[in-house]
Structures are given as C-alpha cells and as structure tokens.
Amino acid sequence: MSPTHHDNDTAPGVASVMESTDSADDLSHNPSGLWSGDTGTLGERTRRVLLELLKGPYVSGTQAPQLWAALVADESLVRSRLHDLFLDLVIDRVDEFAFTRKIVTDEIDAPAAVRSERLTFLDTAMLLVLRQLLLAAPGEKRVIVDREEVYERLAIYRTGDESTFQRNLNGAWSRMSNRLRVLHKAGEDRFEISPMVKFLIDEDRVRELIAVYERIAAGETGAGEIDADETDDGEDSIAETVVDNTDTDASDADIDIDADTEEDEA
C-alpha cells in the first residue's frame, strides 16, 4: 500500500508555533509594541499618562508619581501627541500638576478637542471661595478647610428654603470633590484644597466674577438676573482646562452661571 501524502496538512502543534512566531515578528518589528499588531511608539507609562491627560481633569505628581515621572521624561513626545489633537500641555513643576487645554492661536481656527465642564451658579461661587482660601495661605504646604466653613461663606447666596439650599451646597461640594477633584478628604469632615484650583480661573476672570457675585450679595441683582455677557465669554473659560470626555451632555460653552441650582443632588 502506498503511503498517503498530506501536502496541505500541518503537523500537530506547528500552527500554534507559527502563530507565536508571527507575534514575535510583529513585536520585533516594533520594539515599542505592547501587543501583536501594536504600531504605537510610546512606552507603556507614557501612553498611560497621555491617556490620563485626555481623560482629565489633570495628572498629579503627588497622586500618581509614576505617571508624573513618565510625563517629565517624555514631555516633548506627549506635547507633540497633544498638538496632533489641537491641545496644549500645561505643567506646574512646583506643585506637580499637568493638564491639557485647547491651543490658543490666531493662525488657524482650531476645533474644540474636548468638552468643558459646565458649572452652576453655586459651583462657581464655591470654586471662588476655595481659591480665595488657598491663596490666603501662602507658603502653606497643605491648606485644610472645614466643610461648614465653606458653606458659611456661601450662605449669602441662599435662595429658597434651607433644606433645598443645603442640598444644592452638597451637590456643589460633591462636584468639587469627584468631578473637578479640587478637594481631597483629610479627616472627619476636613478637606485639603488642591493647588489645581488656582489654575481653573485666571486673574482677569476672577475679578469679573467677583464683581458679579458682590452685586448679588449686596442685593443689587439676583442670581437669575445675571446677564450672560457678564458671566460667559465663550472662549475665556472658567473651566477651560477641566474636561470630562465621558459627559455626553456637556456643552462646548465653558461656563454656565445658572440660577437653577437644584439640578444636582449630592
């Protein structure tokens, strides 16, 4: 009997060996590859820090030292990748914070690359209070505040009944802690103000907003009577650098001074 030939058959185990060889070849062709077919050129930690920057709102050297080290080591590469997306990289080397923002240039009409966080009237007031408390303690390594201390400073803006106002305060506090991440728990009802808070509003914007809020506190106008021209400059942003790519309901408008502060609960 003549032997049977299997010209197209593969010996057992050969297929898996060939697949492994192909994967090895893929990775050998791209030394930076992390998986088969990966064409990326950045190291793993650099990719992770780039992803965190895009997710927002910021990367902290204190909270994520390994990511911070990767950012410092590959800053030019990260900056280049962000420029590909019309984003700029902002770094505070003293307090070790980094975040992205839309590039500012008159040379091209740059598209909006990320969504900005919309803030209510009470959110904005709380952000201003936190900023004032932080700047009132120059040289302090950590600025710790009591929740009630912040709430008391905002009492002048109360409208409606006390229970509703407290609920709105709790909602704003929750957004400061969980969405903007400018408050970190430091004890029983005690919180540390993140140095990041000073980057969220520039000095000119602060002066404009404080003027409006002082008028409200003096009873010259109500929260619901604020002129949009006084509080919203469009491209000049109160939350330009605070992004949330997962919030599909967010608007490209950078700030929303909204008289309806009942929309969120803690």
PDB file of C-alpha atoms in Angstrom:
ATOM      1  CA  MET A   1       0.000   0.000   0.000  1.00  0.00           C
ATOM      2  CA  SER A   2       1.409   3.346  -0.976  1.00  0.00           C
ATOM      3  CA  PRO A   3       1.798   5.922   1.737  1.00  0.00           C
ATOM      4  CA  THR A   4      -0.800   8.663   1.953  1.00  0.00           C
ATOM      5  CA  HIS A   5       0.567  12.170   1.400  1.00  0.00           C
ATOM      6  CA  HIS A   6      -0.873  15.204   3.242  1.00  0.00           C
ATOM      7  CA  ASP A   7       0.839  18.058   1.425  1.00  0.00           C
ATOM      8  CA  ASN A   8      -1.549  20.656   2.863  1.00  0.00           C
ATOM      9  CA  ASP A   9      -1.691  19.303   6.408  1.00  0.00           C
ATOM     10  CA  THR A  10       0.327  20.723   9.257  1.00  0.00           C
ATOM     11  CA  ALA A  11       1.819  18.573  11.945  1.00  0.00           C
ATOM     12  CA  PRO A  12       0.185  18.891  15.392  1.00  0.00           C
ATOM     13  CA  GLY A  13       1.448  21.928  17.291  1.00  0.00           C
ATOM     14  CA  VAL A  14       3.018  23.550  14.246  1.00  0.00           C
ATOM     15  CA  ALA A  15       0.159  26.039  13.789  1.00  0.00           C
ATOM     16  CA  SER A  16       0.491  27.388  17.297  1.00  0.00           C
ATOM     17  CA  VAL A  17       4.232  27.665  16.884  1.00  0.00           C
ATOM     18  CA  MET A  18       3.769  29.611  13.650  1.00  0.00           C
ATOM     19  CA  GLU A  19       1.281  31.970  15.334  1.00  0.00           C
ATOM     20  CA  SER A  20       3.712  32.599  18.163  1.00  0.00           C
ATOM     21  CA  THR A  21       6.468  33.272  15.649  1.00  0.00           C
ATOM     22  CA  ASP A  22       4.256  35.756  13.788  1.00  0.00           C
ATOM     23  CA  SER A  23       3.505  37.588  17.041  1.00  0.00           C
ATOM     24  CA  ALA A  24       7.185  37.680  17.914  1.00  0.00           C
ATOM     25  CA  ASP A  25       7.959  39.072  14.457  1.00  0.00           C
ATOM     26  CA  ASP A  26       5.328  41.795  14.900  1.00  0.00           C
ATOM     27  CA  LEU A  27       6.865  42.858  18.202  1.00  0.00           C
ATOM     28  CA  SER A  28      10.421  42.637  16.872  1.00  0.00           C
ATOM     29  CA  HIS A  29       9.491  44.969  14.018  1.00  0.00           C
ATOM     30  CA  ASN A  30       8.163  47.462  16.584  1.00  0.00           C
ATOM     31  CA  PRO A  31      10.288  47.431  19.757  1.00  0.00           C
ATOM     32  CA  SER A  32       7.715  49.689  21.452  1.00  0.00           C
ATOM     33  CA  GLY A  33       4.844  47.326  20.667  1.00  0.00           C
ATOM     34  CA  LEU A  34       2.906  46.121  23.684  1.00  0.00           C
ATOM     35  CA  TRP A  35       0.775  43.577  21.827  1.00  0.00           C
ATOM     36  CA  SER A  36       0.641  41.866  18.459  1.00  0.00           C
ATOM     37  CA  GLY A  37      -0.042  44.410  15.728  1.00  0.00           C
ATOM     38  CA  ASP A  38       0.682  47.395  18.005  1.00  0.00           C
ATOM     39  CA  THR A  39       2.039  50.272  15.919  1.00  0.00           C
ATOM     40  CA  GLY A  40       2.403  52.725  18.802  1.00  0.00           C
ATOM     41  CA  THR A  41       5.813  54.188  19.514  1.00  0.00           C
ATOM     42  CA  LEU A  42       5.439  55.374  23.111  1.00  0.00           C
ATOM     43  CA  GLY A  43       6.375  53.361  26.173  1.00  0.00           C
ATOM     44  CA  GLU A  44       3.582  51.934  28.306  1.00  0.00           C
ATOM     45  CA  ARG A  45       3.772  54.503  31.117  1.00  0.00           C
ATOM     46  CA  THR A  46       3.986  57.375  28.650  1.00  0.00           C
ATOM     47  CA  ARG A  47       0.865  56.084  26.931  1.00  0.00           C
ATOM     48  CA  ARG A  48      -0.889  55.841  30.255  1.00  0.00           C
ATOM     49  CA  VAL A  49      -0.035  59.421  31.213  1.00  0.00           C
ATOM     50  CA  LEU A  50      -1.213  60.626  27.796  1.00  0.00           C
ATOM     51  CA  LEU A  51      -4.498  58.792  28.329  1.00  0.00           C
ATOM     52  CA  GLU A  52      -4.938  60.309  31.801  1.00  0.00           C
ATOM     53  CA  LEU A  53      -4.337  63.786  30.410  1.00  0.00           C
ATOM     54  CA  LEU A  54      -7.020  63.230  27.789  1.00  0.00           C
ATOM     55  CA  LYS A  55      -9.451  61.821  30.359  1.00  0.00           C
ATOM     56  CA  GLY A  56      -8.808  64.784  32.644  1.00  0.00           C
ATOM     57  CA  PRO A  57      -9.083  66.817  34.621  1.00  0.00           C
ATOM     58  CA  TYR A  58      -5.353  66.616  35.432  1.00  0.00           C
ATOM     59  CA  VAL A  59      -2.371  64.447  36.336  1.00  0.00           C
ATOM     60  CA  SER A  60      -0.865  64.939  39.784  1.00  0.00           C
ATOM     61  CA  GLY A  61       2.699  64.078  40.717  1.00  0.00           C
ATOM     62  CA  THR A  62       1.599  63.569  44.321  1.00  0.00           C
ATOM     63  CA  GLN A  63      -1.243  61.212  43.473  1.00  0.00           C
ATOM     64  CA  ALA A  64       0.429  59.396  40.574  1.00  0.00           C
ATOM     65  CA  PRO A  65       4.240  59.650  40.917  1.00  0.00           C
ATOM     66  CA  GLN A  66       4.977  57.006  38.263  1.00  0.00           C
ATOM     67  CA  LEU A  67       2.839  58.748  35.676  1.00  0.00           C
ATOM     68  CA  TRP A  68       4.394  62.075  36.599  1.00  0.00           C
ATOM     69  CA  ALA A  69       7.886  60.623  36.137  1.00  0.00           C
ATOM     70  CA  ALA A  70       6.880  59.319  32.696  1.00  0.00           C
ATOM     71  CA  LEU A  71       5.489  62.738  31.766  1.00  0.00           C
ATOM     72  CA  VAL A  72       8.656  64.547  32.817  1.00  0.00           C
ATOM     73  CA  ALA A  73      10.834  62.036  30.960  1.00  0.00           C
ATOM     74  CA  ASP A  74       8.834  62.157  27.728  1.00  0.00           C
ATOM     75  CA  GLU A  75       7.359  65.657  27.915  1.00  0.00           C
ATOM     76  CA  SER A  76       8.261  66.580  24.321  1.00  0.00           C
ATOM     77  CA  LEU A  77       6.678  63.406  22.936  1.00  0.00           C
ATOM     78  CA  VAL A  78       3.500  63.859  24.981  1.00  0.00           C
ATOM     79  CA  ARG A  79       3.294  67.502  23.949  1.00  0.00           C
ATOM     80  CA  SER A  80       3.680  66.513  20.293  1.00  0.00           C
ATOM     81  CA  ARG A  81       0.883  63.930  20.519  1.00  0.00           C
ATOM     82  CA  LEU A  82      -1.398  66.503  22.147  1.00  0.00           C
ATOM     83  CA  HIS A  83      -0.590  69.055  19.441  1.00  0.00           C
ATOM     84  CA  ASP A  84      -1.828  66.476  16.930  1.00  0.00           C
ATOM     85  CA  LEU A  85      -5.194  66.850  18.679  1.00  0.00           C
ATOM     86  CA  PHE A  86      -5.083  70.681  18.846  1.00  0.00           C
ATOM     87  CA  LEU A  87      -4.341  70.540  22.577  1.00  0.00           C
ATOM     88  CA  ASP A  88      -1.617  72.212  24.595  1.00  0.00           C
ATOM     89  CA  LEU A  89       0.119  70.787  27.653  1.00  0.00           C
ATOM     90  CA  VAL A  90       0.286  72.963  30.760  1.00  0.00           C
ATOM     91  CA  ILE A  91       2.699  71.921  33.517  1.00  0.00           C
ATOM     92  CA  ASP A  92       3.188  73.342  37.011  1.00  0.00           C
ATOM     93  CA  ARG A  93       6.517  71.908  38.118  1.00  0.00           C
ATOM     94  CA  VAL A  94       6.305  73.392  41.609  1.00  0.00           C
ATOM     95  CA  ASP A  95       3.012  71.808  42.649  1.00  0.00           C
ATOM     96  CA  GLU A  96       3.451  68.966  40.130  1.00  0.00           C
ATOM     97  CA  PHE A  97       0.260  69.282  38.103  1.00  0.00           C
ATOM     98  CA  ALA A  98      -0.293  68.864  34.402  1.00  0.00           C
ATOM     99  CA  PHE A  99      -3.406  69.280  32.291  1.00  0.00           C
ATOM    100  CA  THR A 100      -4.495  69.975  28.738  1.00  0.00           C
ATOM    101  CA  ARG A 101      -6.282  72.894  27.169  1.00  0.00           C
ATOM    102  CA  LYS A 102      -7.261  73.969  23.698  1.00  0.00           C
ATOM    103  CA  ILE A 103      -4.416  75.629  21.825  1.00  0.00           C
ATOM    104  CA  VAL A 104      -4.608  79.416  21.648  1.00  0.00           C
ATOM    105  CA  THR A 105      -3.568  80.790  18.273  1.00  0.00           C
ATOM    106  CA  ASP A 106      -4.716  83.267  15.632  1.00  0.00           C
ATOM    107  CA  GLU A 107      -3.041  81.284  12.853  1.00  0.00           C
ATOM    108  CA  ILE A 108      -5.764  78.662  12.435  1.00  0.00           C
ATOM    109  CA  ASP A 109      -9.329  78.072  13.536  1.00  0.00           C
ATOM    110  CA  ALA A 110      -8.613  75.243  15.971  1.00  0.00           C
ATOM    111  CA  PRO A 111     -11.510  72.896  16.725  1.00  0.00           C
ATOM    112  CA  ALA A 112     -12.585  72.104  20.263  1.00  0.00           C
ATOM    113  CA  ALA A 113     -10.881  68.835  21.134  1.00  0.00           C
ATOM    114  CA  VAL A 114     -12.514  68.123  24.491  1.00  0.00           C
ATOM    115  CA  ARG A 115     -15.680  69.051  26.298  1.00  0.00           C
ATOM    116  CA  SER A 116     -15.586  71.596  29.093  1.00  0.00           C
ATOM    117  CA  GLU A 117     -17.292  71.212  32.421  1.00  0.00           C
ATOM    118  CA  ARG A 118     -20.398  73.322  32.860  1.00  0.00           C
ATOM    119  CA  LEU A 119     -20.742  74.869  36.288  1.00  0.00           C
ATOM    120  CA  THR A 120     -23.846  76.115  38.045  1.00  0.00           C
ATOM    121  CA  PHE A 121     -24.035  79.433  39.850  1.00  0.00           C
ATOM    122  CA  LEU A 122     -23.315  77.771  43.209  1.00  0.00           C
ATOM    123  CA  ASP A 123     -20.490  75.651  41.745  1.00  0.00           C
ATOM    124  CA  THR A 124     -18.758  78.794  40.561  1.00  0.00           C
ATOM    125  CA  ALA A 125     -19.231  80.576  43.877  1.00  0.00           C
ATOM    126  CA  MET A 126     -17.781  77.598  45.736  1.00  0.00           C
ATOM    127  CA  LEU A 127     -14.829  77.428  43.369  1.00  0.00           C
ATOM    128  CA  LEU A 128     -14.091  81.101  44.024  1.00  0.00           C
ATOM    129  CA  VAL A 129     -14.271  80.562  47.800  1.00  0.00           C
ATOM    130  CA  LEU A 130     -11.868  77.612  47.621  1.00  0.00           C
ATOM    131  CA  ARG A 131      -9.472  79.657  45.505  1.00  0.00           C
ATOM    132  CA  GLN A 132      -9.575  82.546  47.967  1.00  0.00           C
ATOM    133  CA  LEU A 133      -8.902  80.209  50.894  1.00  0.00           C
ATOM    134  CA  LEU A 134      -5.956  78.653  49.091  1.00  0.00           C
ATOM    135  CA  LEU A 135      -4.380  81.981  48.164  1.00  0.00           C
ATOM    136  CA  ALA A 136      -4.948  83.312  51.688  1.00  0.00           C
ATOM    137  CA  ALA A 137      -2.419  80.782  52.998  1.00  0.00           C
ATOM    138  CA  PRO A 138       0.775  81.498  51.007  1.00  0.00           C
ATOM    139  CA  GLY A 139       3.666  79.206  51.789  1.00  0.00           C
ATOM    140  CA  GLU A 140       1.460  76.576  53.389  1.00  0.00           C
ATOM    141  CA  LYS A 141       2.205  73.123  52.053  1.00  0.00           C
ATOM    142  CA  ARG A 142      -1.360  71.980  52.685  1.00  0.00           C
ATOM    143  CA  VAL A 143      -4.486  74.081  53.062  1.00  0.00           C
ATOM    144  CA  ILE A 144      -7.156  72.219  55.046  1.00  0.00           C
ATOM    145  CA  VAL A 145     -10.711  73.510  55.312  1.00  0.00           C
ATOM    146  CA  ASP A 146     -13.862  72.531  57.125  1.00  0.00           C
ATOM    147  CA  ARG A 147     -16.937  71.910  55.021  1.00  0.00           C
ATOM    148  CA  GLU A 148     -19.067  74.134  57.237  1.00  0.00           C
ATOM    149  CA  GLU A 149     -16.577  76.976  56.885  1.00  0.00           C
ATOM    150  CA  VAL A 150     -17.071  76.947  53.120  1.00  0.00           C
ATOM    151  CA  TYR A 151     -20.844  76.604  53.462  1.00  0.00           C
ATOM    152  CA  GLU A 152     -20.998  79.617  55.776  1.00  0.00           C
ATOM    153  CA  ARG A 153     -19.192  81.771  53.219  1.00  0.00           C
ATOM    154  CA  LEU A 154     -21.815  80.823  50.637  1.00  0.00           C
ATOM    155  CA  ALA A 155     -24.824  81.496  52.863  1.00  0.00           C
ATOM    156  CA  ILE A 156     -25.253  84.985  51.386  1.00  0.00           C
ATOM    157  CA  TYR A 157     -26.360  83.387  48.109  1.00  0.00           C
ATOM    158  CA  ARG A 158     -29.158  81.356  49.637  1.00  0.00           C
ATOM    159  CA  THR A 159     -32.454  81.359  47.789  1.00  0.00           C
ATOM    160  CA  GLY A 160     -35.500  79.304  48.694  1.00  0.00           C
ATOM    161  CA  ASP A 161     -35.813  77.161  51.804  1.00  0.00           C
ATOM    162  CA  GLU A 162     -32.866  75.980  53.890  1.00  0.00           C
ATOM    163  CA  SER A 163     -33.216  72.277  53.064  1.00  0.00           C
ATOM    164  CA  THR A 164     -33.090  72.966  49.316  1.00  0.00           C
ATOM    165  CA  PHE A 165     -30.091  75.249  49.716  1.00  0.00           C
ATOM    166  CA  GLN A 166     -28.239  72.610  51.783  1.00  0.00           C
ATOM    167  CA  ARG A 167     -28.973  70.008  49.148  1.00  0.00           C
ATOM    168  CA  ASN A 168     -27.577  72.309  46.467  1.00  0.00           C
ATOM    169  CA  LEU A 169     -24.480  73.008  48.565  1.00  0.00           C
ATOM    170  CA  ASN A 170     -23.928  69.276  48.983  1.00  0.00           C
ATOM    171  CA  GLY A 171     -24.267  68.812  45.223  1.00  0.00           C
ATOM    172  CA  ALA A 172     -21.694  71.524  44.533  1.00  0.00           C
ATOM    173  CA  TRP A 173     -19.346  70.066  47.145  1.00  0.00           C
ATOM    174  CA  SER A 174     -19.657  66.649  45.530  1.00  0.00           C
ATOM    175  CA  ARG A 175     -18.723  68.076  42.133  1.00  0.00           C
ATOM    176  CA  MET A 176     -15.698  69.843  43.613  1.00  0.00           C
ATOM    177  CA  SER A 177     -14.566  66.525  45.117  1.00  0.00           C
ATOM    178  CA  ASN A 178     -15.478  63.990  42.471  1.00  0.00           C
ATOM    179  CA  ARG A 179     -15.591  65.778  39.125  1.00  0.00           C
ATOM    180  CA  LEU A 180     -13.168  68.682  39.400  1.00  0.00           C
ATOM    181  CA  ARG A 181     -11.084  66.898  42.063  1.00  0.00           C
ATOM    182  CA  VAL A 182     -10.039  70.085  43.836  1.00  0.00           C
ATOM    183  CA  LEU A 183     -10.990  68.742  47.279  1.00  0.00           C
ATOM    184  CA  HIS A 184      -9.389  65.715  48.928  1.00  0.00           C
ATOM    185  CA  LYS A 185     -10.532  64.201  52.214  1.00  0.00           C
ATOM    186  CA  ALA A 186      -8.081  64.913  55.031  1.00  0.00           C
ATOM    187  CA  GLY A 187     -10.057  63.806  58.086  1.00  0.00           C
ATOM    188  CA  GLU A 188     -13.535  63.826  59.544  1.00  0.00           C
ATOM    189  CA  ASP A 189     -15.336  66.490  57.506  1.00  0.00           C
ATOM    190  CA  ARG A 190     -11.977  68.115  56.780  1.00  0.00           C
ATOM    191  CA  PHE A 191     -10.664  68.513  53.255  1.00  0.00           C
ATOM    192  CA  GLU A 192      -7.463  69.623  51.567  1.00  0.00           C
ATOM    193  CA  ILE A 193      -7.767  72.169  48.768  1.00  0.00           C
ATOM    194  CA  SER A 194      -5.816  71.085  45.721  1.00  0.00           C
ATOM    195  CA  PRO A 195      -3.363  73.659  44.309  1.00  0.00           C
ATOM    196  CA  MET A 196      -5.012  72.859  40.982  1.00  0.00           C
ATOM    197  CA  VAL A 197      -7.872  75.176  41.949  1.00  0.00           C
ATOM    198  CA  LYS A 198      -5.762  78.235  41.161  1.00  0.00           C
ATOM    199  CA  PHE A 199      -5.437  77.168  37.512  1.00  0.00           C
ATOM    200  CA  LEU A 200      -9.154  76.959  36.847  1.00  0.00           C
ATOM    201  CA  ILE A 201      -9.765  80.711  36.708  1.00  0.00           C
ATOM    202  CA  ASP A 202      -7.324  83.375  35.599  1.00  0.00           C
ATOM    203  CA  GLU A 203      -6.965  86.676  37.437  1.00  0.00           C
ATOM    204  CA  ASP A 204      -8.989  88.766  34.977  1.00  0.00           C
ATOM    205  CA  ARG A 205     -11.820  86.261  35.055  1.00  0.00           C
ATOM    206  CA  VAL A 206     -11.748  86.176  38.846  1.00  0.00           C
ATOM    207  CA  ARG A 207     -12.171  89.947  39.034  1.00  0.00           C
ATOM    208  CA  GLU A 208     -15.130  89.830  36.654  1.00  0.00           C
ATOM    209  CA  LEU A 209     -16.865  87.066  38.568  1.00  0.00           C
ATOM    210  CA  ILE A 210     -16.217  88.562  41.979  1.00  0.00           C
ATOM    211  CA  ALA A 211     -17.753  91.831  40.827  1.00  0.00           C
ATOM    212  CA  VAL A 212     -20.893  89.991  39.746  1.00  0.00           C
ATOM    213  CA  TYR A 213     -21.115  87.956  42.935  1.00  0.00           C
ATOM    214  CA  GLU A 214     -20.605  91.028  45.105  1.00  0.00           C
ATOM    215  CA  ARG A 215     -23.570  92.678  43.382  1.00  0.00           C
ATOM    216  CA  ILE A 216     -25.670  89.616  44.107  1.00  0.00           C
ATOM    217  CA  ALA A 217     -24.559  89.520  47.747  1.00  0.00           C
ATOM    218  CA  ALA A 218     -25.423  93.218  48.084  1.00  0.00           C
ATOM    219  CA  GLY A 219     -28.885  92.553  46.712  1.00  0.00           C
ATOM    220  CA  GLU A 220     -28.365  94.702  43.627  1.00  0.00           C
ATOM    221  CA  THR A 221     -29.300  91.795  41.395  1.00  0.00           C
ATOM    222  CA  GLY A 222     -30.487  88.258  41.807  1.00  0.00           C
ATOM    223  CA  ALA A 223     -28.796  85.090  40.611  1.00  0.00           C
ATOM    224  CA  GLY A 224     -31.477  84.687  37.991  1.00  0.00           C
ATOM    225  CA  GLU A 225     -30.883  88.190  36.632  1.00  0.00           C
ATOM    226  CA  ILE A 226     -27.220  87.787  35.728  1.00  0.00           C
ATOM    227  CA  ASP A 227     -26.514  88.938  32.196  1.00  0.00           C
ATOM    228  CA  ALA A 228     -24.834  86.221  30.132  1.00  0.00           C
ATOM    229  CA  ASP A 229     -22.454  88.834  28.749  1.00  0.00           C
ATOM    230  CA  GLU A 230     -21.208  89.480  32.268  1.00  0.00           C
ATOM    231  CA  THR A 231     -20.529  85.864  33.086  1.00  0.00           C
ATOM    232  CA  ASP A 232     -19.774  83.964  29.914  1.00  0.00           C
ATOM    233  CA  ASP A 233     -17.034  84.944  27.496  1.00  0.00           C
ATOM    234  CA  GLY A 234     -17.274  81.764  25.474  1.00  0.00           C
ATOM    235  CA  GLU A 235     -13.629  81.059  24.750  1.00  0.00           C
ATOM    236  CA  ASP A 236     -12.418  82.638  28.013  1.00  0.00           C
ATOM    237  CA  SER A 237     -13.164  79.778  30.293  1.00  0.00           C
ATOM    238  CA  ILE A 238     -13.752  79.303  33.963  1.00  0.00           C
ATOM    239  CA  ALA A 239     -13.409  75.600  33.399  1.00  0.00           C
ATOM    240  CA  GLU A 240     -11.479  75.559  30.152  1.00  0.00           C
ATOM    241  CA  THR A 241      -8.961  73.083  31.492  1.00  0.00           C
ATOM    242  CA  VAL A 242     -11.401  70.907  33.368  1.00  0.00           C
ATOM    243  CA  VAL A 243     -12.587  68.338  30.894  1.00  0.00           C
ATOM    244  CA  ASP A 244     -14.804  65.308  31.057  1.00  0.00           C
ATOM    245  CA  ASN A 245     -14.775  63.332  27.845  1.00  0.00           C
ATOM    246  CA  THR A 246     -17.381  60.895  29.161  1.00  0.00           C
ATOM    247  CA  ASP A 247     -20.076  63.514  29.744  1.00  0.00           C
ATOM    248  CA  THR A 248     -22.041  63.499  26.510  1.00  0.00           C
ATOM    249  CA  ASP A 249     -24.463  66.086  27.855  1.00  0.00           C
ATOM    250  CA  ALA A 250     -21.760  68.673  28.421  1.00  0.00           C
ATOM    251  CA  SER A 251     -21.782  71.723  26.208  1.00  0.00           C
ATOM    252  CA  ASP A 252     -18.885  73.364  24.448  1.00  0.00           C
ATOM    253  CA  ALA A 253     -19.747  76.519  26.384  1.00  0.00           C
ATOM    254  CA  ASP A 254     -17.141  76.798  29.092  1.00  0.00           C
ATOM    255  CA  ILE A 255     -19.226  78.120  31.947  1.00  0.00           C
ATOM    256  CA  ASP A 256     -22.845  78.185  32.779  1.00  0.00           C
ATOM    257  CA  ILE A 257     -23.830  80.598  35.549  1.00  0.00           C
ATOM    258  CA  ASP A 258     -27.194  79.030  36.139  1.00  0.00           C
ATOM    259  CA  ALA A 259     -29.793  80.279  38.567  1.00  0.00           C
ATOM    260  CA  ASP A 260     -31.254  76.766  38.770  1.00  0.00           C
ATOM    261  CA  THR A 261     -29.015  75.198  41.402  1.00  0.00           C
ATOM    262  CA  GLU A 262     -31.444  72.420  42.185  1.00  0.00           C
ATOM    263  CA  GLU A 263     -30.469  70.231  39.263  1.00  0.00           C
ATOM    264  CA  ASP A 264     -27.955  68.051  41.107  1.00  0.00           C
ATOM    265  CA  GLU A 265     -28.072  66.373  44.459  1.00  0.00           C
ATOM    266  CA  ALA A 266     -25.205  65.015  46.498  1.00  0.00           C
TER     267      ALA A 266
END
